[in-house]
Amino acid sequence: MPNLVLLGIQGSGKGTQANLLSKHYGFDHLNVGSLLRKEMENRTAIGDQIRDYMLRGDLVPDEHIFSIIEPILTEDADKLVLDGFPRTINQAEYLEGKIPVEYAIYFELGDKVAKKRLSSRRVCQNCQANYNLLLNSYLREERCKKCGQLLERRGDDNQLAINRRIDAFHKQTKPVISFFEQRDRLLRVDAQKKPKIIHEELVSKLNL
Ligand code: ADP
Ligand code: ZN
């Protein structure tokens, strides 16, 4: 029952790798941040309660996270790429009680590079594709290469929220890395490398 957990500072490229891994292995990509954003867009009861946390760049309280992912983490949940969960020790313990984790992959990147990547990130308003203006210098018009829509900055990719999110990573999510290390499940990768290289390295290291 191989389930994967992806961990890393904001901007470390775990979303990109989650996409590549889920395609490669035919796994389901569970992106918790994007599920939360959908709740906000649809103005659900949860959406309205989490909005302020999300915009500030603070972690959403566990009760909301658990109510969103509980239906997904069923007894026979299998072949999941968990992107953005767990982010606290409490969440890690909750997960441990639900499904087994084969590998937790930690994308290592320093704060400085992470901040630079986040402030130059743009997202397509139509298909949610992510771009980095630093890597894609030809994106002068800031339009999506896939669907032509205008690209925008994510609401929480502003200086204040970026700093709070990175702070939450160090204070609340770093212990989760030790959690998986103690269970001998941790695989570290250098997130400075190019996405394609990282993907190939992962496929060669993961025994799936
Ligand atoms: P990033 O990791 O770059 O901050 P995400 O899209 O993964 O972006 O998450 C956006 C926001 O959603 C987070 O800042 C946080 O408010 C909330 N969030 C996502 N995952 C969790 C989680 N597991 N626990 C609590 N809050 C979360
Ligand atoms: Zn698009």
mmCIF file of C-alpha atoms in Angstrom, residues 62-200:
data_model
loop_
_atom_site.group_PDB
_atom_site.id
_atom_site.type_symbol
_atom_site.label_atom_id
_atom_site.label_comp_id
_atom_site.label_asym_id
_atom_site.label_seq_id
_atom_site.Cartn_x
_atom_site.Cartn_y
_atom_site.Cartn_z
ATOM 1 C CA ASP A 62 -6.561 20.962 12.490
ATOM 2 C CA GLU A 63 -10.312 20.450 12.965
ATOM 3 C CA HIS A 64 -10.957 21.935 9.504
ATOM 4 C CA ILE A 65 -8.095 20.030 7.904
ATOM 5 C CA PHE A 66 -9.316 16.754 9.386
ATOM 6 C CA SER A 67 -12.899 17.270 8.306
ATOM 7 C CA ILE A 68 -11.723 17.855 4.734
ATOM 8 C CA ILE A 69 -9.375 14.895 4.468
ATOM 9 C CA GLU A 70 -11.214 12.382 6.616
ATOM 10 C CA PRO A 71 -13.363 11.117 3.730
ATOM 11 C CA ILE A 72 -10.217 10.649 1.625
ATOM 12 C CA LEU A 73 -8.113 8.767 4.198
ATOM 13 C CA THR A 74 -10.310 5.691 4.260
ATOM 14 C CA GLU A 75 -9.050 2.307 5.461
ATOM 15 C CA ASP A 76 -8.225 1.203 1.941
ATOM 16 C CA ALA A 77 -6.787 4.549 0.786
ATOM 17 C CA ASP A 78 -3.965 3.567 -1.467
ATOM 18 C CA LYS A 79 -1.530 5.176 -3.893
ATOM 19 C CA LEU A 80 -1.868 8.701 -2.569
ATOM 20 C CA VAL A 81 0.619 11.511 -3.021
ATOM 21 C CA LEU A 82 0.002 13.720 0.009
ATOM 22 C CA ASP A 83 1.075 17.258 -0.866
ATOM 23 C CA GLY A 84 0.727 19.720 2.019
ATOM 24 C CA PHE A 85 -0.252 17.213 4.673
ATOM 25 C CA PRO A 86 0.826 16.568 7.387
ATOM 26 C CA ARG A 87 2.216 19.935 8.482
ATOM 27 C CA THR A 88 2.090 19.500 12.246
ATOM 28 C CA ILE A 89 2.987 16.638 14.589
ATOM 29 C CA ASN A 90 -0.678 16.355 15.507
ATOM 30 C CA GLN A 91 -1.539 15.869 11.826
ATOM 31 C CA ALA A 92 1.276 13.331 11.424
ATOM 32 C CA GLU A 93 -0.067 11.291 14.331
ATOM 33 C CA TYR A 94 -3.577 11.508 12.899
ATOM 34 C CA LEU A 95 -2.289 10.248 9.550
ATOM 35 C CA GLU A 96 -0.380 7.426 11.216
ATOM 36 C CA GLY A 97 -3.630 6.224 12.752
ATOM 37 C CA LYS A 98 -5.300 6.139 9.342
ATOM 38 C CA ILE A 99 -3.000 4.880 6.584
ATOM 39 C CA PRO A 100 0.577 3.601 6.208
ATOM 40 C CA VAL A 101 3.214 5.863 4.639
ATOM 41 C CA GLU A 102 5.883 4.248 2.500
ATOM 42 C CA TYR A 103 8.097 7.306 1.974
ATOM 43 C CA ALA A 104 8.161 10.873 3.211
ATOM 44 C CA ILE A 105 10.152 12.917 0.716
ATOM 45 C CA TYR A 106 11.765 16.101 2.020
ATOM 46 C CA PHE A 107 12.631 18.761 -0.566
ATOM 47 C CA GLU A 108 15.483 20.700 0.988
ATOM 48 C CA LEU A 109 15.811 24.391 0.170
ATOM 49 C CA GLY A 110 17.074 27.472 2.027
ATOM 50 C CA ASP A 111 14.792 30.340 3.058
ATOM 51 C CA LYS A 112 16.384 32.867 0.730
ATOM 52 C CA VAL A 113 15.836 30.889 -2.461
ATOM 53 C CA ALA A 114 12.355 29.890 -1.307
ATOM 54 C CA LYS A 115 11.325 33.516 -0.786
ATOM 55 C CA LYS A 116 12.714 34.529 -4.151
ATOM 56 C CA ARG A 117 10.812 31.744 -5.894
ATOM 57 C CA LEU A 118 7.529 32.618 -4.175
ATOM 58 C CA SER A 119 7.670 36.280 -5.045
ATOM 59 C CA SER A 120 8.237 35.445 -8.723
ATOM 60 C CA ARG A 121 5.575 32.743 -8.873
ATOM 61 C CA ARG A 122 2.507 33.298 -11.060
ATOM 62 C CA VAL A 123 -0.585 31.126 -11.306
ATOM 63 C CA CYS A 124 -3.041 30.775 -14.193
ATOM 64 C CA GLN A 125 -6.494 31.905 -13.098
ATOM 65 C CA ASN A 126 -8.119 29.372 -15.394
ATOM 66 C CA CYS A 127 -6.175 26.085 -15.192
ATOM 67 C CA GLN A 128 -4.056 26.770 -12.055
ATOM 68 C CA ALA A 129 -0.775 26.043 -13.894
ATOM 69 C CA ASN A 130 2.218 27.499 -12.004
ATOM 70 C CA TYR A 131 5.030 29.507 -13.564
ATOM 71 C CA ASN A 132 8.167 31.091 -12.289
ATOM 72 C CA LEU A 133 9.136 34.379 -13.901
ATOM 73 C CA LEU A 134 12.789 33.723 -13.025
ATOM 74 C CA LEU A 135 12.863 30.512 -15.046
ATOM 75 C CA ASN A 136 10.427 31.545 -17.753
ATOM 76 C CA SER A 137 11.847 34.896 -18.787
ATOM 77 C CA TYR A 138 9.877 34.696 -22.051
ATOM 78 C CA LEU A 139 6.623 34.962 -20.113
ATOM 79 C CA ARG A 140 6.713 38.706 -20.627
ATOM 80 C CA GLU A 141 3.013 38.989 -21.280
ATOM 81 C CA GLU A 142 2.288 36.900 -18.234
ATOM 82 C CA ARG A 143 -0.146 34.617 -20.011
ATOM 83 C CA CYS A 144 -0.581 30.888 -19.524
ATOM 84 C CA LYS A 145 1.262 28.716 -22.058
ATOM 85 C CA LYS A 146 -1.462 26.098 -21.845
ATOM 86 C CA CYS A 147 -4.674 28.107 -22.074
ATOM 87 C CA GLY A 148 -3.729 31.741 -22.750
ATOM 88 C CA GLN A 149 -5.334 33.173 -19.610
ATOM 89 C CA LEU A 150 -3.699 35.987 -17.680
ATOM 90 C CA LEU A 151 -1.374 34.906 -14.897
ATOM 91 C CA GLU A 152 -1.682 36.357 -11.416
ATOM 92 C CA ARG A 153 0.075 36.261 -8.098
ATOM 93 C CA ARG A 154 -1.520 34.010 -5.530
ATOM 94 C CA GLY A 155 -3.278 35.953 -2.763
ATOM 95 C CA ASP A 156 -0.810 34.680 -0.157
ATOM 96 C CA ASP A 157 2.318 35.262 -2.246
ATOM 97 C CA ASN A 158 2.860 38.698 -0.709
ATOM 98 C CA GLN A 159 5.807 39.601 1.540
ATOM 99 C CA LEU A 160 3.925 39.464 4.808
ATOM 100 C CA ALA A 161 2.153 36.156 4.202
ATOM 101 C CA ILE A 162 5.282 34.591 2.673
ATOM 102 C CA ASN A 163 7.201 35.335 5.868
ATOM 103 C CA ARG A 164 4.468 33.886 8.065
ATOM 104 C CA ARG A 165 4.194 30.731 5.942
ATOM 105 C CA ILE A 166 7.938 30.152 6.085
ATOM 106 C CA ASP A 167 7.875 30.765 9.815
ATOM 107 C CA ALA A 168 5.108 28.161 10.180
ATOM 108 C CA PHE A 169 7.227 25.727 8.180
ATOM 109 C CA HIS A 170 10.170 26.078 10.570
ATOM 110 C CA LYS A 171 8.155 26.048 13.768
ATOM 111 C CA GLN A 172 5.367 23.587 12.991
ATOM 112 C CA THR A 173 6.360 21.442 10.012
ATOM 113 C CA LYS A 174 10.094 20.845 10.651
ATOM 114 C CA PRO A 175 9.260 18.471 13.559
ATOM 115 C CA VAL A 176 7.259 16.366 11.082
ATOM 116 C CA ILE A 177 10.508 15.713 9.200
ATOM 117 C CA SER A 178 12.061 14.232 12.341
ATOM 118 C CA PHE A 179 8.854 12.272 12.912
ATOM 119 C CA PHE A 180 9.341 10.386 9.637
ATOM 120 C CA GLU A 181 13.114 10.175 10.073
ATOM 121 C CA GLN A 182 12.605 8.376 13.394
ATOM 122 C CA ARG A 183 10.361 5.888 11.593
ATOM 123 C CA ASP A 184 12.991 5.363 8.914
ATOM 124 C CA ARG A 185 10.707 6.645 6.159
ATOM 125 C CA LEU A 186 12.523 9.831 5.173
ATOM 126 C CA LEU A 187 14.100 10.486 1.790
ATOM 127 C CA ARG A 188 15.895 13.822 1.314
ATOM 128 C CA VAL A 189 16.322 15.526 -2.050
ATOM 129 C CA ASP A 190 18.080 18.714 -3.072
ATOM 130 C CA ALA A 191 15.309 21.057 -4.241
ATOM 131 C CA GLN A 192 17.789 23.408 -5.958
ATOM 132 C CA LYS A 193 18.128 21.020 -8.877
ATOM 133 C CA LYS A 194 15.954 21.231 -11.992
ATOM 134 C CA PRO A 195 12.471 19.646 -11.734
ATOM 135 C CA LYS A 196 13.218 16.981 -14.357
ATOM 136 C CA ILE A 197 16.456 15.936 -12.634
ATOM 137 C CA ILE A 198 14.722 15.713 -9.254
ATOM 138 C CA HIS A 199 11.942 13.602 -10.728
ATOM 139 C CA GLU A 200 14.404 11.165 -12.309
#
